[in-house]
Short mmCIF file of C-alpha atoms in Angstrom, two decimals:
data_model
loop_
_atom_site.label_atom_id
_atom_site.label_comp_id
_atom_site.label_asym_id
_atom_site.label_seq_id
_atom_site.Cartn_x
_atom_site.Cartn_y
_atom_site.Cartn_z
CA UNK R 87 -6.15 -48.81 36.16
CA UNK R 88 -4.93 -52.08 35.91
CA UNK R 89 -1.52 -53.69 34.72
CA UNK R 90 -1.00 -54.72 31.04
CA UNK R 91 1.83 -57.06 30.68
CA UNK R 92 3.13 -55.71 34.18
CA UNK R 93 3.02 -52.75 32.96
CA UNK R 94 0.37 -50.10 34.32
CA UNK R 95 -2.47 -49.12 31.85
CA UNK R 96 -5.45 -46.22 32.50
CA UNK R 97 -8.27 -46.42 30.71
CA UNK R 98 -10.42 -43.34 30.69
CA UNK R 99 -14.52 -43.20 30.75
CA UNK R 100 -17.29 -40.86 30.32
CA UNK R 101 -19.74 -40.35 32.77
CA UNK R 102 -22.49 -42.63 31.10
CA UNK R 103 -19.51 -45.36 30.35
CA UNK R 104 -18.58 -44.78 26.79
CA UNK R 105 -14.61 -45.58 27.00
CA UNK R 106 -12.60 -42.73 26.09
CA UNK R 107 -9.48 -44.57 25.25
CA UNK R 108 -6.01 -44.96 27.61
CA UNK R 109 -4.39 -42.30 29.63
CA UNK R 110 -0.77 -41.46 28.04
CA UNK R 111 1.56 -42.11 30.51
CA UNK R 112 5.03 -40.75 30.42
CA UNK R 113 6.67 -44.57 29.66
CA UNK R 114 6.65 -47.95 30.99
CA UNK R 115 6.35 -47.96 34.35
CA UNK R 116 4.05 -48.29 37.41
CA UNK R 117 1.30 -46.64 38.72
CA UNK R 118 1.71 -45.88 42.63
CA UNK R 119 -1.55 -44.47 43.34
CA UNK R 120 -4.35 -42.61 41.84
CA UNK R 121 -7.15 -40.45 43.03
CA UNK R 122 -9.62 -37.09 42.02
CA UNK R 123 -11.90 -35.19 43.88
CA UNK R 124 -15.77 -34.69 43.44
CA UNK R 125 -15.82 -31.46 42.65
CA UNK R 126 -12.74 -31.85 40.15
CA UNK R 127 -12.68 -33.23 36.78
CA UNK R 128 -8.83 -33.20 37.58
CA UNK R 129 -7.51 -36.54 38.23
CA UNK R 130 -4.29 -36.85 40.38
CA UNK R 131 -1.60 -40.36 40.17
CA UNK R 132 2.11 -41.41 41.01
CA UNK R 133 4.33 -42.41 38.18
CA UNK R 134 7.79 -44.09 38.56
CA UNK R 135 9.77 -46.07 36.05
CA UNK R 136 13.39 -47.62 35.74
CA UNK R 137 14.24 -44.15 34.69
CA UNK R 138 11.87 -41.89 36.72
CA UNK R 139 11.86 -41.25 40.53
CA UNK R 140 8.00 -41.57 41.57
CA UNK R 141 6.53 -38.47 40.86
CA UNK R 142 2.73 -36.97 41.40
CA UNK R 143 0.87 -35.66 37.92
CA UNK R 144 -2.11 -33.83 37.24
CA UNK R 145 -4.52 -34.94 34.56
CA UNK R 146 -6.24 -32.09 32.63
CA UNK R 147 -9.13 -34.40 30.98
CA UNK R 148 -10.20 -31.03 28.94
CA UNK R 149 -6.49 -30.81 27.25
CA UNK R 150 -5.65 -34.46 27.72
CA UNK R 151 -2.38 -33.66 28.84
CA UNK R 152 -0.67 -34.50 32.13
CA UNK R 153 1.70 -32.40 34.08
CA UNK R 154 4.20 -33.05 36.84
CA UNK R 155 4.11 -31.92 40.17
CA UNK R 156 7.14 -30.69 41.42
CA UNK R 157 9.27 -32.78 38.51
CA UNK R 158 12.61 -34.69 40.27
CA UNK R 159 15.41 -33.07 39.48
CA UNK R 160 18.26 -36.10 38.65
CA UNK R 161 21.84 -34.29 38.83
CA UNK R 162 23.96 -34.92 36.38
CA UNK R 163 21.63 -37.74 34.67
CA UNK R 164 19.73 -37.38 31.39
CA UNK R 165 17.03 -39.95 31.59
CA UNK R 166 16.49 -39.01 27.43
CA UNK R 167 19.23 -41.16 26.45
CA UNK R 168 18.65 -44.20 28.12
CA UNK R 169 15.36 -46.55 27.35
CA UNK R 170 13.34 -49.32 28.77
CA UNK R 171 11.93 -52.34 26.70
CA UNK R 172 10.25 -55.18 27.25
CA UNK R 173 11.35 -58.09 25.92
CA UNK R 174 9.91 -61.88 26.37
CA UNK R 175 11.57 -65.19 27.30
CA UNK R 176 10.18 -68.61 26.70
CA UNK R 177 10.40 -70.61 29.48
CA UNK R 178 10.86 -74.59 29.60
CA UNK R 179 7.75 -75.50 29.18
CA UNK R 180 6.66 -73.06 26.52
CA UNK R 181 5.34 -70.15 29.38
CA UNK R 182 6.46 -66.27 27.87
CA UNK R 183 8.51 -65.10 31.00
CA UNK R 184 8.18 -60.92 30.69
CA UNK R 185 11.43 -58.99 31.22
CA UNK R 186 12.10 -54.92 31.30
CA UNK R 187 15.66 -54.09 30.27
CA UNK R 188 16.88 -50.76 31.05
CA UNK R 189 20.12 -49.70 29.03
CA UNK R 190 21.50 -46.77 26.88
CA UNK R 191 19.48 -45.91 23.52
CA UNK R 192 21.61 -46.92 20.58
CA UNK R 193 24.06 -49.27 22.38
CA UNK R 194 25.23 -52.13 19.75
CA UNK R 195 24.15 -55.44 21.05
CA UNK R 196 27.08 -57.70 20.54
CA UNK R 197 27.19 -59.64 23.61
CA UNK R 198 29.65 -57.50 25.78
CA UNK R 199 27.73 -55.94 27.94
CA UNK R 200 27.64 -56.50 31.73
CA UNK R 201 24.12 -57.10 32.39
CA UNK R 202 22.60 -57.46 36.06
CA UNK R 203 19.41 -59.63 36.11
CA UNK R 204 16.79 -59.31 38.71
CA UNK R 205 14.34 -61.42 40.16
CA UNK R 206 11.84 -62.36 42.87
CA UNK R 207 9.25 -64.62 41.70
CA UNK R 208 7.10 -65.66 44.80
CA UNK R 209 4.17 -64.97 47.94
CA UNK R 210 2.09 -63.65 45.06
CA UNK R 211 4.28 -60.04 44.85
CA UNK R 212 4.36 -57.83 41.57
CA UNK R 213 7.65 -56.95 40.45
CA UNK R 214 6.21 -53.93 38.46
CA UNK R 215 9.14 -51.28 37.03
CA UNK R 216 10.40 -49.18 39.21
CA UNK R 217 13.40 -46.05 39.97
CA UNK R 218 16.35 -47.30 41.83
CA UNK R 219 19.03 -44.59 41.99
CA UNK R 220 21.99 -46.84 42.56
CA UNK R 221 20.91 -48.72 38.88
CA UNK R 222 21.99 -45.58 37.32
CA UNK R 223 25.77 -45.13 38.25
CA UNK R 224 25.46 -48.60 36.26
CA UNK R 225 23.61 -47.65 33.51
CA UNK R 226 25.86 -44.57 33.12
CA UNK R 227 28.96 -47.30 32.84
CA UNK R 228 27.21 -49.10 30.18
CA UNK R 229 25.80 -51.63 31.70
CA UNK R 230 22.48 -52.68 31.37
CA UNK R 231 19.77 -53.77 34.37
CA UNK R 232 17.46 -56.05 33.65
CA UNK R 233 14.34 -57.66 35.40
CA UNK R 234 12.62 -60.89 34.94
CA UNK R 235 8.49 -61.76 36.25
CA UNK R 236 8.26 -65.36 37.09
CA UNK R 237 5.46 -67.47 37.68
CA UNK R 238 5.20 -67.49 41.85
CA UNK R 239 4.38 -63.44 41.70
CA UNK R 240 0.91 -61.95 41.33
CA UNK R 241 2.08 -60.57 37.87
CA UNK R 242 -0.79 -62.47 35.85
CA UNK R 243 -3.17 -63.00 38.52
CA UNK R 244 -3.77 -66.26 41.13
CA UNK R 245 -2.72 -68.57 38.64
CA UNK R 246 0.83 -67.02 37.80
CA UNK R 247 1.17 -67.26 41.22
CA UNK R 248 0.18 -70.59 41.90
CA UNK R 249 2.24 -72.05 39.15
CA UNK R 250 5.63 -71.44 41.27
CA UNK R 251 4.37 -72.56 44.40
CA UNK R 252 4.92 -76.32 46.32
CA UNK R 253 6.00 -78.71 43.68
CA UNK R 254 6.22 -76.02 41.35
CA UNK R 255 8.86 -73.48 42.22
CA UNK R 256 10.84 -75.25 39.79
CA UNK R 257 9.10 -72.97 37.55
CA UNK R 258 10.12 -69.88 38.75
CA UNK R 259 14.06 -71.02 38.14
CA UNK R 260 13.25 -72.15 34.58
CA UNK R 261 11.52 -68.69 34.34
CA UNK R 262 14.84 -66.90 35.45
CA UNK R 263 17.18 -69.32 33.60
CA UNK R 264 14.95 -68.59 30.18
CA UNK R 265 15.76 -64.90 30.50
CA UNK R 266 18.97 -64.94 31.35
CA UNK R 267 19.29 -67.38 28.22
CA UNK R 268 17.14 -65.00 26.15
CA UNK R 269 19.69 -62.06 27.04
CA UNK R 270 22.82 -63.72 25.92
CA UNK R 271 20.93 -65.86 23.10
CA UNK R 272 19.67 -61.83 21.75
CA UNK R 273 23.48 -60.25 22.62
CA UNK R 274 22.42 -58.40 25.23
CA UNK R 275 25.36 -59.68 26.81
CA UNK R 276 27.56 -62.92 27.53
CA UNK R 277 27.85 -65.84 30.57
CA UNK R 278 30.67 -63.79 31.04
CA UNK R 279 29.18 -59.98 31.61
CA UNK R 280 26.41 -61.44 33.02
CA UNK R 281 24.99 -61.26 37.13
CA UNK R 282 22.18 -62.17 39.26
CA UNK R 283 20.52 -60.53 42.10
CA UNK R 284 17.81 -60.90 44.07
CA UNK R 285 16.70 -60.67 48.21
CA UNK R 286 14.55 -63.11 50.35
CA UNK R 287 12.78 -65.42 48.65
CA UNK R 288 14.85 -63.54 45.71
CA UNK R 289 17.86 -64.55 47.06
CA UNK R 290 16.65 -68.39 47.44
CA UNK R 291 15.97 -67.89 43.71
CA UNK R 292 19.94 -66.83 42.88
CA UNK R 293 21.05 -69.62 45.19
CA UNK R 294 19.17 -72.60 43.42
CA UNK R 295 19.96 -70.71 39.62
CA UNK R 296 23.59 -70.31 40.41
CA UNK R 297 23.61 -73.76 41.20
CA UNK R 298 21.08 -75.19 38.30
CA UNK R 299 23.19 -73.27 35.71
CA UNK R 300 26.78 -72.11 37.10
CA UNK R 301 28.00 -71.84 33.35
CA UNK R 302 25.75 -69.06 32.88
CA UNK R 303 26.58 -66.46 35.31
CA UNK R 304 29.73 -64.70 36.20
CA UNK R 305 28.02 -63.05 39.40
CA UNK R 306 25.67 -64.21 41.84
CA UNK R 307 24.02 -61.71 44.43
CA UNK R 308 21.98 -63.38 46.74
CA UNK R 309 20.81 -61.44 49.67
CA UNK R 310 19.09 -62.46 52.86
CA UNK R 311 18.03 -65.68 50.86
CA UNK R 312 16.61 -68.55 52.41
CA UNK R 313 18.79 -71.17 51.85
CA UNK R 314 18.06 -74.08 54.02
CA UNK R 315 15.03 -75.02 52.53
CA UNK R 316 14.57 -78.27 55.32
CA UNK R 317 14.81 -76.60 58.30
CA UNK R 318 13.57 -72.67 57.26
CA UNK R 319 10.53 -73.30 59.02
CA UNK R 320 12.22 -74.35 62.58
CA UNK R 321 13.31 -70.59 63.09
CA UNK R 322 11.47 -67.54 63.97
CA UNK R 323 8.49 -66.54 61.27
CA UNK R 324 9.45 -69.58 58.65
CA UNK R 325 6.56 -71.69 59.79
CA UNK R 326 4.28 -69.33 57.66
CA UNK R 327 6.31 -70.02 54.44
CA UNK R 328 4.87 -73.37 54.69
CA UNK R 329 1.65 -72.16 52.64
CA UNK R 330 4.20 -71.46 49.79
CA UNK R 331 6.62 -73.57 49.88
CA UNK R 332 5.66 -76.56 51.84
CA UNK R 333 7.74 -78.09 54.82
CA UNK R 334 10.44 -80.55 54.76
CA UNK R 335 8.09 -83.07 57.21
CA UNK R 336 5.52 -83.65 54.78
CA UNK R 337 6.89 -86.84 52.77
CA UNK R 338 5.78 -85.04 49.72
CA UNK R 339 7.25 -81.90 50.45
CA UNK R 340 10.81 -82.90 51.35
CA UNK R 341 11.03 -85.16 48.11
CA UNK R 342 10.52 -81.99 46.03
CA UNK R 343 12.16 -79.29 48.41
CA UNK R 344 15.32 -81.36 48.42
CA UNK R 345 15.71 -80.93 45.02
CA UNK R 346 16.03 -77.03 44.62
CA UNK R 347 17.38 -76.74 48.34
CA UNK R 348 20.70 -74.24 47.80
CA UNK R 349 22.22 -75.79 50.66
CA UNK R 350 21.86 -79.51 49.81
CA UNK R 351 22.61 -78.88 45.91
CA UNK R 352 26.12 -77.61 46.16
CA UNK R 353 28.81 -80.02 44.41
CA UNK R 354 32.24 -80.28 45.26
CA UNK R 355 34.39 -79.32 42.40
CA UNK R 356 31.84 -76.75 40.38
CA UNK R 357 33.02 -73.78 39.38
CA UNK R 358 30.56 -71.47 41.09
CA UNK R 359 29.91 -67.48 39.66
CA UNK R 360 31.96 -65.07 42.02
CA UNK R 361 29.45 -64.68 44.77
CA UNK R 362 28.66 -62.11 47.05
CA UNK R 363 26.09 -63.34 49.64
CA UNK R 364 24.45 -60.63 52.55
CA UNK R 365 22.81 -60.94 55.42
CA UNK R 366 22.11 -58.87 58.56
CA UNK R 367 23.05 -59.52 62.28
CA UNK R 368 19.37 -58.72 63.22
CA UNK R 369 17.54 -60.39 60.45
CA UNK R 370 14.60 -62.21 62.31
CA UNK R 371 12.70 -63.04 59.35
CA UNK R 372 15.21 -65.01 57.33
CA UNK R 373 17.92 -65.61 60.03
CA UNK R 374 21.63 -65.14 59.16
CA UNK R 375 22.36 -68.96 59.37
CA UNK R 376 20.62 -69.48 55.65
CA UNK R 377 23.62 -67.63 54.77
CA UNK R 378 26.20 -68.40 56.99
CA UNK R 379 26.14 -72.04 56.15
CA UNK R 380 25.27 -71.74 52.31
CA UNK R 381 28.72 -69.47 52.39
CA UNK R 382 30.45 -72.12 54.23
CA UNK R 383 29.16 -74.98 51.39
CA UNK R 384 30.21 -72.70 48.69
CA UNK R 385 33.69 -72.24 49.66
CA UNK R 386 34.20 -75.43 50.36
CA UNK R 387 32.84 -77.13 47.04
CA UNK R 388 33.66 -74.20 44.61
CA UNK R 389 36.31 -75.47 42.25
CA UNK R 390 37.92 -72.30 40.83
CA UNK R 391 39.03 -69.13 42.09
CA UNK R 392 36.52 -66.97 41.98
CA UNK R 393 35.72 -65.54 44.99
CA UNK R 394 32.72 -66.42 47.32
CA UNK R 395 32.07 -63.83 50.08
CA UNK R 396 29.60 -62.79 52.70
CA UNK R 397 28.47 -59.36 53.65
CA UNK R 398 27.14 -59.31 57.20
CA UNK R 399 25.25 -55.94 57.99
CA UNK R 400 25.56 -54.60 61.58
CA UNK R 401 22.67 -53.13 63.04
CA UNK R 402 20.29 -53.89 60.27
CA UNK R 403 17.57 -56.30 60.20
CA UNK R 404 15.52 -57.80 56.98
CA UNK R 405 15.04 -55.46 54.50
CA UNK R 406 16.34 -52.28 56.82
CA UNK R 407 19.41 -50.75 57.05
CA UNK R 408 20.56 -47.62 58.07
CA UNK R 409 20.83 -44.91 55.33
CA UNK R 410 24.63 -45.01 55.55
CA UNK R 411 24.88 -48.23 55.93
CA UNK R 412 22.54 -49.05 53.02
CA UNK R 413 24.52 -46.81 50.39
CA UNK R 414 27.98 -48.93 51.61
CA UNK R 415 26.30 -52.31 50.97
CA UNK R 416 25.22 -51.84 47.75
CA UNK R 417 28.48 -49.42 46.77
CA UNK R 418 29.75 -52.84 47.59
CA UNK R 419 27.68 -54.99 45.38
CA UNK R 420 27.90 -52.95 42.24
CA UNK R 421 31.82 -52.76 42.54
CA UNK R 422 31.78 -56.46 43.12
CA UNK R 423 29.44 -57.23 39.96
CA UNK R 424 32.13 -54.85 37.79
CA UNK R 425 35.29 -56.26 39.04
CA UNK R 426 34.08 -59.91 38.22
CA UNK R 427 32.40 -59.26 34.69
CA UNK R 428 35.48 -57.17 33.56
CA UNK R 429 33.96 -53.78 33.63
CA UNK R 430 36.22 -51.15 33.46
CA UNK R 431 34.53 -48.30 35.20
CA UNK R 432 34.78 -44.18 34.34
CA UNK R 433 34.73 -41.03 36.39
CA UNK R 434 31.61 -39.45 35.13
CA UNK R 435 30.80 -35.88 35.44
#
């Protein structure tokens, strides 16, 4: 198996090599594992997609059919009348940025739609599709969820990867800012329906876009980001970012990291996206003060009134919350994405 596009092939061989042609797979999506046994000809994988919780299948190869094991059950959600397509930006410098956009099937693109974009694009990580169960009390309100592989992940191999590192993580924010153009340039939606999201080096990402393009976005959602892009590595595990990003006392470095550096890029007097940072009290990988001072420079330069906030997680560290505490935050987020793109939200069944 291998990924196509980002998106998760299987080709299928006899036993003296002759190719047998690709496993059917129930949509785009991404493979989570795969395995048979050796006195089998059964062959056993995990499927999940933006539309379907990871779920085990058996292969039949004598009926070339699959068949779930123990299907997920999704209350009150029909998966059959939403979609997912992949679409492709160009980015600045010609590069074809993939993006998956999940949405309802038959929905009229005419530029009103509040669209969430999502993005990581870095430390050589896959963002492969994948089930989210708060994305569909979103989908279900018409919105649309979108996500975006920059250059900086591992999507196309070592060299996707390497072209949005050092002095090229400028890159990855032309990637993100080419498919967010690409979405309101194809009516997906508008500047003014449409939000960004991402976490850790994610969240640096939303920082430096919101900043790069502020007329694009109405919502900005960066979480745990790391913001201080000078001084990350003088706190706790940051010192080991330095093989991405590069550190601030290298010459070379610091002329290129000051550039894209959320903190020391905000300007008095823009009118910022309504932003809704987050951060966690125990977060000892990306320490709260990337966001605690990034909120501070916000609300102090933004020159409008929409709203720049900061969620601060008790008893949670990077990337953990408790259960309860998880469902609140990002409650939180989505209602704070539809209140400032003008979504008007309905009691569904």
């Amino acid at each position: 198996n291998y990924l196509d596009d980002v998106k998760s092939n299987i080709q299928l061989f006899a036993l003296d090599g002759k190719p047998l042609g690709a496993l059917q797979l129930p949509g785009i999506g991404s493979l989570a594992g795969m395995t048979a046994r050796a006195d089998s000809p059964e062959l056993f994988y995990r499927f999940t997609s933006p539309l379907y919780p990871s779920t085990a299948f058996r292969y039949d190869p004598a009926t070339g059919k699959s068949t779930a094991i123990s299907p997920p059950k999704l209350r009150a959600f029909d998966p059959a009348g939403y979609e997912t397509r992949q679409v492709f930006a160009t980015s600045k410098d010609g590069t074809k940025v993939p993006v998956f956009i999940t949405m309802k099937r038959g929905l009229a693109l005419d530029g009103s739609h509040p669209t969430l974009l999502y993005g990581y694009g870095g430390f050589d990580v896959s963002l492969t599709p994948r089930f989210s169960p708060d994305v569909l009390a979103w989908l279900e309100q018409g919105g649309l969820y979108a996500t975006a592989n920059m250059r900086g992940g591992a999507e196309y191999g070592e060299d996707w990867h390497r072209a949005g590192m050092f002095e090229k993580k400028q890159n990855v924010f032309d990637d993100f800012i080419a498919a967010a153009e690409y979405l309101v340039r194809e009516k997906y939606t508008s500047p003014a329906h449409l939000g960004i999201k991402g976490e850790s080096n994610g969240g640096l990402l939303v920082g430096a876009v919101e900043e790069q393009r502020p007329d694009l976005f109405a919502v900005a959602l960066p979480g745990v980001g790391v913001m201080d892009m000078l001084r990350y590595d003088k706190f706790t595990g940051g010192r080991a970012w330095s093989a991405e990003y590069g550190a601030s006392t290298d010459s070379t470095a610091f002329n290129y990291l000051i550039k894209y550096s959320p903190l020391h890029n905000v300007k008095a007097g823009t009118c910022y996206p309504a932003t809704l940072l987050s951060t966690a009290d125990h977060d000892d990988r990306v320490v709260p003060s990337h966001t605690f001072k990034f909120t501070a420079a916000l609300q102090e330069a933004q020159g409008c009134d929409k709203p720049i906030l900061v969620q601060v997680q008790t008893q949670g560290s990077h990337g953990y919350l408790p259960t309860d505490k998880r469902i609140a935050e990002l409650a939180d987020q989505w209602a704070f994405a539809a209140q400032n793109m003008g979504m008007r939200p309905t009691v569904v069944p």
